[in-house]
XYZ file of C-alpha atoms in Angstrom:
704
model
C 99.250 217.904 97.746
C 102.039 220.003 96.235
C 102.291 220.322 92.467
C 106.033 219.759 92.621
C 105.386 216.391 94.248
C 102.957 215.449 91.475
C 105.536 216.380 88.831
C 108.197 214.359 90.633
C 105.949 211.335 90.973
C 104.933 211.604 87.313
C 108.593 211.512 86.295
C 109.118 208.449 88.486
C 106.178 206.658 86.911
C 103.916 206.897 89.937
C 101.127 209.024 88.470
C 99.437 208.848 85.111
C 97.046 211.472 83.771
C 93.932 209.594 84.855
C 95.144 209.076 88.413
C 96.260 212.702 88.631
C 92.765 213.733 87.610
C 91.365 211.468 90.311
C 93.567 213.125 92.920
C 92.636 216.641 91.771
C 88.907 215.884 91.784
C 89.192 214.225 95.187
C 90.928 217.277 96.635
C 88.252 219.556 95.249
C 85.579 217.435 96.907
C 87.497 217.623 100.181
C 88.379 213.943 100.339
C 92.102 214.743 100.632
C 92.547 217.622 103.051
C 95.889 219.434 103.073
C 98.367 218.154 105.598
C 98.870 221.701 106.881
C 95.261 222.176 107.924
C 94.709 223.305 111.493
C 91.994 220.903 112.429
C 91.120 217.260 111.882
C 88.017 215.472 113.018
C 88.463 212.117 114.709
C 86.552 209.338 113.054
C 85.699 206.090 114.758
C 86.896 202.869 113.238
C 83.892 200.674 112.359
C 83.526 197.408 114.226
C 82.231 195.617 111.148
C 83.743 195.598 107.673
C 81.868 193.875 104.869
C 83.696 191.667 102.411
C 83.144 194.206 99.633
C 84.490 197.104 101.663
C 87.500 195.059 102.752
C 88.345 194.308 99.109
C 87.804 197.922 98.060
C 90.042 199.233 100.839
C 92.722 196.745 99.817
C 92.547 197.652 96.121
C 92.782 201.362 96.988
C 96.085 200.851 98.806
C 99.109 202.577 97.242
C 100.678 201.030 94.163
C 103.740 200.247 96.217
C 101.691 197.560 97.980
C 101.192 195.858 94.619
C 104.914 196.106 93.898
C 105.715 194.495 97.250
C 103.241 191.640 96.658
C 104.789 191.012 93.234
C 108.270 190.931 94.777
C 106.969 188.529 97.433
C 105.731 186.190 94.691
C 109.023 186.323 92.771
C 111.059 185.970 95.958
C 109.173 182.798 96.862
C 109.850 181.172 93.488
C 113.503 182.223 93.641
C 114.184 180.943 97.156
C 111.891 177.919 97.409
C 112.777 176.777 93.906
C 116.433 176.385 94.858
C 115.685 174.926 98.275
C 113.635 171.998 96.972
C 116.260 170.858 94.435
C 119.540 171.749 96.119
C 119.952 168.411 97.932
C 119.411 166.259 94.834
C 121.460 168.734 92.810
C 124.638 168.550 94.882
C 124.426 164.776 95.473
C 123.722 163.899 91.835
C 125.909 166.382 89.942
C 128.826 166.907 92.341
C 129.243 163.354 93.645
C 128.683 164.456 97.245
C 127.551 161.761 99.696
C 124.399 162.099 101.777
C 126.302 162.686 104.999
C 128.463 165.344 103.372
C 125.393 167.012 101.839
C 123.690 167.167 105.234
C 126.763 168.776 106.787
C 127.103 171.261 103.919
C 123.484 172.358 104.234
C 123.780 172.421 108.020
C 126.794 174.753 107.924
C 124.982 176.885 105.363
C 121.997 177.048 107.731
C 124.171 178.374 110.568
C 125.646 181.068 108.331
C 122.145 181.925 107.084
C 120.938 182.502 110.656
C 123.851 184.863 111.366
C 123.283 186.904 108.224
C 119.536 186.823 108.794
C 119.984 188.485 112.182
C 122.308 191.025 110.595
C 119.697 191.686 107.937
C 116.990 192.367 110.508
C 119.209 195.132 111.918
C 120.078 196.539 108.483
C 116.413 196.830 107.504
C 115.723 199.088 110.477
C 118.797 201.193 109.706
C 118.920 201.340 105.897
C 115.349 200.593 104.847
C 113.683 197.948 102.721
C 114.721 199.291 99.312
C 118.470 199.545 99.998
C 118.645 196.145 101.676
C 116.593 194.519 98.912
C 118.726 195.949 96.081
C 121.966 195.122 97.927
C 120.857 191.565 98.728
C 119.612 190.873 95.196
C 122.870 192.196 93.737
C 124.847 189.711 95.812
C 122.288 186.942 95.244
C 122.740 187.253 91.470
C 126.436 186.446 91.854
C 125.724 183.483 94.112
C 122.978 182.079 91.881
C 125.265 182.473 88.846
C 127.889 180.295 90.526
C 125.287 177.663 91.453
C 123.700 177.590 87.981
C 126.846 177.695 85.834
C 129.653 176.549 88.136
C 131.218 173.155 87.513
C 133.455 172.552 90.531
C 132.993 172.249 94.255
C 134.936 175.416 94.985
C 132.399 177.584 93.161
C 129.565 175.664 94.843
C 130.984 176.212 98.336
C 131.719 179.853 97.585
C 128.089 180.331 96.566
C 126.556 178.409 99.488
C 128.813 179.746 102.252
C 129.257 183.375 101.199
C 127.108 184.776 98.399
C 123.936 182.934 99.325
C 124.005 184.003 103.007
C 124.964 187.578 102.079
C 122.210 187.743 99.477
C 119.455 185.180 99.901
C 119.481 185.218 103.707
C 118.949 188.972 103.836
C 115.857 188.460 101.686
C 114.659 185.507 103.764
C 114.048 187.606 106.886
C 110.758 188.869 105.496
C 111.829 192.368 104.493
C 108.959 192.589 102.030
C 106.567 191.879 104.873
C 108.121 194.770 106.747
C 107.365 196.922 103.709
C 103.834 195.532 103.459
C 103.192 196.340 107.097
C 104.143 199.965 106.473
C 101.961 200.094 103.353
C 98.804 198.834 105.049
C 96.462 200.023 107.780
C 94.804 197.987 110.535
C 91.671 197.514 108.426
C 93.543 196.330 105.325
C 96.406 194.458 106.963
C 94.653 191.076 107.513
C 93.592 190.808 103.868
C 96.932 192.128 102.598
C 98.915 189.574 104.579
C 96.489 186.841 103.548
C 97.166 187.752 99.923
C 100.898 187.754 100.682
C 100.635 184.308 102.310
C 98.665 183.019 99.321
C 101.155 184.512 96.865
C 104.052 182.839 98.688
C 102.409 179.402 98.695
C 101.154 179.725 95.130
C 104.617 180.630 93.858
C 106.218 177.779 95.806
C 103.657 175.304 94.467
C 104.262 176.522 90.924
C 107.997 175.989 91.443
C 107.285 172.350 92.382
C 105.137 171.851 89.284
C 107.627 173.546 86.938
C 110.626 171.533 88.112
C 108.722 168.245 87.696
C 107.525 169.298 84.252
C 111.109 170.019 83.247
C 112.368 166.720 84.686
C 109.866 164.743 82.611
C 109.652 166.846 79.444
C 113.050 168.505 78.992
C 116.137 166.632 77.861
C 119.756 167.313 78.666
C 121.616 169.614 76.326
C 125.305 170.428 76.090
C 127.173 173.601 75.184
C 130.618 173.061 73.725
C 133.804 174.760 74.885
C 133.314 177.685 72.518
C 130.796 179.070 75.019
C 133.521 179.480 77.641
C 132.310 179.376 81.236
C 128.787 178.570 80.033
C 129.917 175.264 78.475
C 128.919 171.890 79.851
C 125.943 169.570 80.210
C 122.702 171.086 81.458
C 120.449 168.531 83.121
C 116.773 169.395 83.725
C 117.558 170.255 87.366
C 120.393 172.579 86.336
C 118.120 174.140 83.723
C 115.546 174.804 86.435
C 118.206 176.510 88.565
C 118.972 178.679 85.540
C 115.271 179.595 85.513
C 115.529 180.680 89.161
C 118.614 182.708 88.175
C 116.462 184.550 85.628
C 113.898 185.179 88.380
C 116.628 186.721 90.545
C 117.536 189.129 87.721
C 113.889 190.061 87.116
C 113.341 190.608 90.833
C 116.416 192.832 91.017
C 115.263 195.093 88.176
C 111.749 195.402 89.617
C 113.129 196.263 93.061
C 115.652 198.722 91.627
C 113.177 200.507 89.353
C 109.924 200.432 91.300
C 110.454 199.655 94.997
C 110.254 202.689 97.280
C 110.371 203.154 101.039
C 106.920 204.537 101.754
C 104.480 204.485 104.638
C 100.714 204.831 104.351
C 98.353 206.568 106.788
C 94.597 206.283 106.816
C 93.266 209.494 108.346
C 89.993 207.739 109.147
C 91.672 204.956 111.112
C 92.506 206.302 114.545
C 94.256 203.093 115.583
C 97.104 204.087 113.276
C 98.184 206.838 115.619
C 97.124 205.845 119.095
C 100.764 205.558 120.127
C 101.647 208.696 118.178
C 99.141 210.633 120.211
C 100.744 209.397 123.413
C 104.168 210.416 122.181
C 102.911 213.811 121.074
C 101.427 214.486 124.497
C 104.655 213.378 126.138
C 106.731 215.671 123.893
C 104.484 218.633 124.694
C 105.234 218.160 128.340
C 101.602 218.525 129.415
C 100.736 221.393 127.082
C 97.218 221.863 125.747
C 96.167 219.328 123.160
C 96.288 221.572 120.119
C 94.740 219.922 117.048
C 97.214 221.436 114.623
C 100.220 220.176 116.555
C 98.575 216.777 116.911
C 97.922 216.692 113.189
C 101.522 217.587 112.349
C 102.794 214.838 114.647
C 100.545 212.275 112.981
C 100.954 213.266 109.325
C 104.441 214.311 108.153
C 104.671 217.510 106.142
C 105.627 215.601 102.981
C 102.609 213.277 103.067
C 100.642 213.235 99.826
C 97.461 211.498 98.665
C 98.275 207.983 97.532
C 97.803 206.699 94.002
C 95.834 203.438 94.370
C 96.630 200.068 92.845
C 93.222 200.190 91.128
C 91.741 203.622 90.395
C 88.321 204.542 91.724
C 86.971 204.877 88.213
C 87.882 201.277 87.440
C 86.364 200.099 90.714
C 83.192 201.937 89.812
C 83.123 200.062 86.493
C 83.753 196.756 88.228
C 81.209 197.281 91.027
C 78.661 199.810 89.683
C 75.816 198.777 91.982
C 77.853 198.591 95.176
C 79.749 201.786 94.417
C 76.545 203.801 94.739
C 76.617 202.934 98.440
C 79.902 204.731 98.937
C 79.630 207.541 101.470
C 81.532 210.781 101.003
C 84.013 212.223 103.503
C 82.563 215.720 103.299
C 81.945 217.535 106.552
C 78.214 217.977 106.069
C 77.784 214.187 106.121
C 79.883 213.571 109.212
C 76.903 213.211 111.538
C 75.218 210.700 109.246
C 78.475 208.777 108.949
C 78.890 208.600 112.718
C 75.321 207.349 113.041
C 76.034 204.605 110.524
C 79.205 203.572 112.372
C 77.314 203.166 115.627
C 74.365 201.395 114.019
C 74.067 197.913 115.609
C 72.955 196.543 112.259
C 76.099 196.512 110.081
C 74.070 196.176 106.901
C 72.701 199.690 107.451
C 76.151 201.291 107.566
C 77.168 203.122 104.433
C 80.586 202.357 103.006
C 83.305 205.008 103.276
C 86.219 205.150 100.918
C 89.544 205.344 102.777
C 91.591 208.523 102.890
C 95.085 207.177 102.332
C 98.167 209.382 102.476
C 101.723 208.249 101.868
C 105.067 209.691 102.842
C 108.635 208.639 102.326
C 109.871 206.466 105.150
C 113.092 207.738 106.673
C 115.525 205.560 108.537
C 118.260 206.078 111.069
C 121.134 206.394 108.582
C 119.556 209.467 106.907
C 118.024 211.039 109.999
C 121.056 211.673 112.163
C 121.029 215.441 111.685
C 117.275 215.732 112.132
C 117.065 213.640 115.285
C 116.803 215.776 118.439
C 119.281 215.343 121.228
C 116.537 213.724 123.311
C 116.846 210.589 121.149
C 120.203 209.138 122.227
C 119.545 205.744 120.623
C 120.129 207.276 117.179
C 122.766 209.846 118.203
C 124.947 207.398 120.083
C 125.306 203.883 118.581
C 126.679 202.471 121.848
C 123.762 203.915 123.745
C 121.442 202.435 121.125
C 123.051 199.000 121.554
C 122.545 199.215 125.297
C 118.904 200.079 124.702
C 118.512 196.998 122.502
C 120.059 194.808 125.195
C 117.786 196.438 127.743
C 114.749 195.652 125.595
C 115.817 192.017 125.259
C 116.151 191.730 129.044
C 112.799 193.441 129.459
C 111.009 191.117 127.072
C 112.537 188.068 128.777
C 110.887 189.248 131.996
C 107.442 188.952 130.392
C 105.608 185.684 130.996
C 104.181 185.611 127.478
C 107.708 185.492 126.042
C 108.376 182.237 127.848
C 105.108 180.857 126.523
C 106.154 181.319 122.902
C 109.698 180.138 123.669
C 108.413 176.903 125.197
C 106.018 176.285 122.335
C 108.697 177.139 119.774
C 111.225 174.669 121.164
C 108.539 172.027 121.735
C 107.330 172.238 118.135
C 110.792 171.605 116.714
C 110.319 167.831 116.549
C 107.105 167.971 114.501
C 108.620 170.706 112.300
C 111.312 168.181 111.307
C 108.708 166.710 108.957
C 109.062 169.799 106.767
C 112.820 169.186 106.614
C 112.224 165.517 105.807
C 109.833 166.543 103.030
C 112.567 168.641 101.399
C 115.681 166.533 102.062
C 114.573 162.908 102.462
C 111.450 162.535 100.319
C 112.951 163.551 96.899
C 115.920 161.114 96.994
C 113.700 158.434 98.580
C 111.286 158.513 95.638
C 113.923 158.991 92.938
C 116.311 156.289 94.120
C 113.613 153.679 94.686
C 111.144 154.451 91.906
C 113.148 156.190 89.192
C 113.566 159.587 87.608
C 110.079 159.630 86.055
C 108.305 159.926 89.409
C 106.744 163.435 89.853
C 108.621 164.047 93.087
C 108.041 167.756 93.409
C 104.408 167.582 92.313
C 103.869 165.261 95.268
C 105.533 167.874 97.460
C 103.175 170.517 96.081
C 100.220 168.748 97.727
C 101.277 170.443 100.947
C 101.676 173.865 99.335
C 98.366 173.818 97.476
C 96.677 172.635 100.664
C 98.216 175.517 102.609
C 96.962 177.848 99.882
C 93.328 176.687 99.964
C 92.560 175.263 103.391
C 93.629 177.903 105.994
C 90.828 180.389 105.167
C 88.257 177.583 105.382
C 89.627 176.283 108.673
C 89.853 179.813 110.048
C 86.233 180.538 109.172
C 84.972 177.281 110.713
C 86.968 177.622 113.948
C 86.456 181.327 114.657
C 85.810 181.843 118.354
C 87.243 178.455 119.365
C 89.916 178.483 122.051
C 93.377 178.293 120.468
C 94.638 175.012 121.870
C 91.375 173.213 121.165
C 92.507 173.516 117.529
C 96.282 173.375 118.004
C 96.434 170.078 119.941
C 94.429 167.975 117.434
C 96.451 169.510 114.622
C 99.732 168.602 116.301
C 98.608 165.011 116.840
C 97.433 164.627 113.240
C 100.680 165.979 111.828
C 102.843 164.045 114.301
C 101.210 160.723 113.366
C 101.125 161.377 109.607
C 104.430 159.536 108.793
C 102.706 156.269 109.758
C 101.175 156.161 106.274
C 104.456 156.262 104.380
C 106.000 153.896 106.939
C 103.271 151.317 106.275
C 103.234 152.033 102.528
C 106.800 153.054 101.557
C 105.861 153.880 97.992
C 104.504 156.731 95.877
C 100.933 156.320 97.126
C 102.095 156.341 100.763
C 104.082 159.522 100.124
C 100.978 161.230 98.702
C 98.856 160.204 101.691
C 101.561 161.433 104.085
C 101.663 164.837 102.405
C 97.872 165.098 102.532
C 97.537 164.162 106.210
C 100.542 166.328 107.121
C 98.818 169.271 105.426
C 95.555 168.704 107.321
C 97.409 168.776 110.634
C 99.538 171.753 109.630
C 96.629 173.993 108.619
C 95.006 173.294 111.991
C 97.906 174.234 114.248
C 100.403 176.395 112.353
C 98.180 179.386 111.382
C 96.518 179.283 114.804
C 99.936 179.330 116.470
C 100.802 182.481 114.517
C 97.549 184.095 115.631
C 98.150 183.030 119.240
C 101.690 184.439 119.167
C 100.458 187.725 117.719
C 97.818 188.038 120.435
C 100.471 187.611 123.122
C 102.896 190.143 121.628
C 103.302 193.301 123.749
C 102.604 196.507 121.881
C 105.772 198.164 120.636
C 107.935 195.043 120.928
C 106.398 192.870 118.226
C 109.641 192.480 116.264
C 111.629 191.079 119.167
C 108.653 188.996 120.253
C 108.208 187.313 116.865
C 111.945 186.615 116.792
C 111.573 184.718 120.056
C 108.524 182.984 118.609
C 110.719 181.591 115.814
C 113.109 179.991 118.285
C 112.854 176.531 116.705
C 114.688 177.827 113.620
C 117.878 177.748 115.683
C 117.765 173.954 115.364
C 117.274 174.073 111.579
C 120.935 173.401 110.719
C 120.930 170.420 113.089
C 117.905 169.057 111.254
C 119.733 169.288 107.917
C 122.695 167.335 109.287
C 120.475 164.661 110.814
C 118.433 164.206 107.643
C 121.587 163.797 105.578
C 122.796 161.072 107.957
C 119.380 159.368 107.793
C 119.572 159.283 104.000
C 123.017 157.695 104.216
C 121.723 154.976 106.556
C 118.175 154.224 105.384
C 118.064 155.580 101.836
C 121.493 154.976 100.346
C 122.406 156.044 96.838
C 123.623 153.716 94.071
C 126.469 155.633 92.484
C 127.665 152.584 90.522
C 124.432 152.572 88.529
C 124.240 156.310 87.869
C 126.361 158.628 85.781
C 128.112 161.780 86.973
C 124.951 163.838 86.369
C 122.666 161.592 88.440
C 120.980 159.777 85.534
C 120.379 156.043 85.885
C 122.268 153.815 83.449
C 118.973 152.378 82.247
C 119.500 152.198 78.460
C 120.762 149.027 76.831
C 123.458 149.612 74.185
C 125.118 147.182 71.776
C 128.631 148.410 71.063
C 130.793 146.158 68.895
C 128.691 143.149 69.827
C 128.957 143.902 73.559
C 125.870 144.814 75.549
C 126.391 147.696 77.959
C 124.222 149.902 80.170
C 124.432 153.577 79.328
C 122.694 156.726 80.477
C 121.437 159.571 78.320
C 124.890 161.165 78.621
C 127.600 158.516 78.857
C 128.560 154.907 79.197
C 128.622 153.759 82.792
C 130.916 150.737 82.437
C 128.028 148.599 83.663
C 126.977 145.336 82.018
C 123.360 144.165 81.945
C 122.150 141.273 84.023
C 119.874 138.391 83.081
C 117.661 136.491 85.454
C 117.669 133.316 83.322
C 118.695 131.796 80.005
C 115.551 133.018 78.224
C 115.418 136.437 79.922
C 116.309 139.581 78.025
C 119.180 141.420 79.750
C 118.060 144.551 81.588
C 119.664 147.689 82.958
C 118.810 149.294 86.316
C 116.161 152.022 86.293
C 116.208 152.388 90.083
C 118.579 151.662 92.927
C 116.481 148.603 93.767
C 117.664 147.039 90.489
C 121.311 147.983 90.923
C 123.384 144.799 91.490
C 125.862 146.478 93.867
C 123.264 148.327 95.956
C 122.766 147.139 99.533
C 119.052 147.013 100.457
C 117.813 149.010 103.442
C 114.520 149.174 105.303
C 112.845 152.430 104.240
C 110.075 152.165 106.812
C 112.522 152.381 109.727
C 113.240 156.064 109.126
C 109.574 157.024 108.817
C 108.743 155.203 112.059
C 111.568 157.080 113.778
C 110.302 160.364 112.352
C 106.804 159.673 113.680
C 108.074 158.793 117.167
C 110.220 161.917 117.242
C 107.306 164.064 116.039
C 105.049 162.775 118.814
C 107.345 164.485 121.307
C 105.803 167.813 120.242
C 102.153 167.222 121.290
C 103.345 165.476 124.450
C 105.642 168.382 125.381
C 102.960 170.950 124.619
C 100.484 169.001 126.742
C 102.902 168.999 129.695
C 103.098 172.802 129.632
C 99.527 173.342 128.409
C 98.176 174.960 131.624
C 101.020 177.471 131.532
C 100.566 178.131 127.806
C 96.854 178.712 128.223
C 97.310 181.044 131.177
C 94.884 181.651 133.986
C 97.073 180.271 136.787
C 99.859 181.694 138.898
C 103.135 180.283 140.166
C 101.644 179.072 143.440
C 98.923 177.081 141.694
C 100.957 173.939 141.063
C 103.609 175.908 139.170
C 101.070 177.479 136.810
C 99.049 174.250 136.855
C 101.797 172.165 135.251
C 102.039 169.813 138.241
C 98.301 169.585 138.873
C 96.430 166.550 137.624
C 92.735 166.182 136.974
C 90.407 164.586 134.462
C 90.219 167.837 132.527
C 94.012 168.056 132.610
C 94.324 164.577 131.077
C 91.734 165.346 128.407
C 93.809 168.377 127.501
C 96.125 166.033 125.626
C 93.504 166.050 122.880
C 92.693 169.742 123.251
C 89.892 169.686 125.818
C 89.171 173.149 127.167
C 90.936 174.157 130.338
C 88.871 174.392 133.501
C 90.854 177.422 134.652
C 90.282 180.995 133.579
C 89.895 181.966 129.971
C 92.928 181.940 127.724
C 92.246 185.598 127.001
C 94.033 186.572 130.199
C 96.816 187.928 127.978
C 94.561 190.924 127.370
C 94.822 191.840 131.022
C 98.556 191.209 130.790
C 98.729 193.747 127.997
C 96.930 196.301 130.113
C 99.375 195.921 132.967
C 102.310 195.963 130.557
C 101.113 199.100 128.793
C 100.830 200.865 132.121
C 104.563 200.412 132.641
C 105.854 201.304 129.206
C 105.269 203.951 126.596
C 105.825 203.133 122.947
C 107.049 205.933 120.726
C 106.210 206.620 117.119
C 108.408 205.285 114.326
C 108.596 208.397 112.115
C 111.730 210.472 111.696
C 112.605 212.668 114.586
C 110.653 210.583 117.076
C 112.150 207.919 119.287
C 111.383 204.339 118.278
C 112.701 202.801 121.451
C 110.660 201.398 124.288
C 111.080 203.649 127.279
C 110.092 203.448 130.890
C 107.173 205.750 131.569
């Protein structure tokens, strides 16, 4: 580690005196060898990692990993917070009908997809930091217009331009790209689990906060002396202002602390399997010199990482377990290797990781350093052709069509998530009043997705994928039956609970299944194909808006311009009128008899001009549409599971047997194991060579 680098990092706030002392002591003990050394000993990756060691390795990751997880948490609150209230917000405060709202959100969804694809390209070219700062800068303008704007023009400008340019670039998972670069194979599962938990926890907190504000916070008004800030601020608008503050906080954290860095664990050989292949290819068959191999694996500017939690603090937290830590010194290498190969994992001593970090460089700043043998970066047109070639190549892989089929088939059951965001809030508010904790009911799903997936994963480890996926799809598909039979608050809660049970069975397992099918070196494209159902997202928004208009109509005559019900009885000059918390509605109370006290409507059910509709009809339709997913997956189940060829009844799709029929509930296939994709990987890897992603080395997939 160079002293100049330490000084630079200290100025940037990366290193404090205690951490610098840790690094110096570690180097003296030999735990952080210089990157210019001429020899490196290969160390085998252990097959078993204890829970303690997994946590320690995670906590010793670079501080940038903690920054990324914090940004992930804030990004979730910022984006999900607006998404859950936007439909009620534009229909209540802008006088937009349900059909118009569905179309507006549908058009916005199309624009979001376009900018999301653009963002995925920009991240690879410009890097996570530049895209994040740029997107948050634009998002601040868009969120300002949504929070403080008072006319439809500012709303449309925000939804159709600033939100796609800002929010959509952040919605492509750029922080997960950063987290992938800041983790190693041993720490990545736990790191992404923490990221998943942070996302769901933040989203659930957004649901709770908005309901707390709806029930505890009153409207307030700023007079005209405040200029463009003047106007009435309803609880929903106040919550959007809170998300605006979160956007500003996120921007300053990203601008001040986010860096483009990549971590390497010198004890984890899986990190540079592909690098070794590339290095051998670049040498053109030369002798495998350790120094050259080392330089190809670890860039010259790599330095020891400063952990999120220092080793001294970990020693204070876990004094007993820390005594088991095994040093990286050469004289203990033989003992360490023996412990790695020990069949009893409890006898293996724990080794602290040897993390190094270096600044990630991207195409825009590497043009001059890229050799002429890398035409994808020298020639943009050539690079575009390579991208098209990779898309064609991946479409020729059978596994791609598996995830495409499942993605399109799962669209119908995924419509329940859209219904939960667009239909459920106005359904509960219009029929049961403003006091109903709408978004707390929604949070049942988020808290369930926070707690249940690890439990389900632990209980179903080793079970064939579709033995878990099929029951989960059926449970989620049939869940709307509860709110259809009980179209009230209790039915909505039961629907959210049953929906969550089905979701945690099939959705995480689908992600794992997709990851296992992904060819090495083409994961990005492959996951994009795996998200194919998102192409129908805008259509879902339009349909849900139309369904609200038909089965869950609003009662504008009994609500003021801010969406409040005219539920308060007022006696003005001897005349009884119904007023809201903001204004008089021009509505007169009704009496059911001569001795009945006049009342004002607190829900649309009590509005005299409202035309009743059957709320159960929509939920029955949603259930029938959702059932198409498990049926469609069952039809293609033999192909999805693998183990058959084209001549075997078209991959088994047109074969019928008792086992085939039982597959509708997830019964195990009688064909070969579903792990045939491993053999597919072997044949695929024999045809392609994947290059390393560091500067100066080609990142494209090339024919061997």
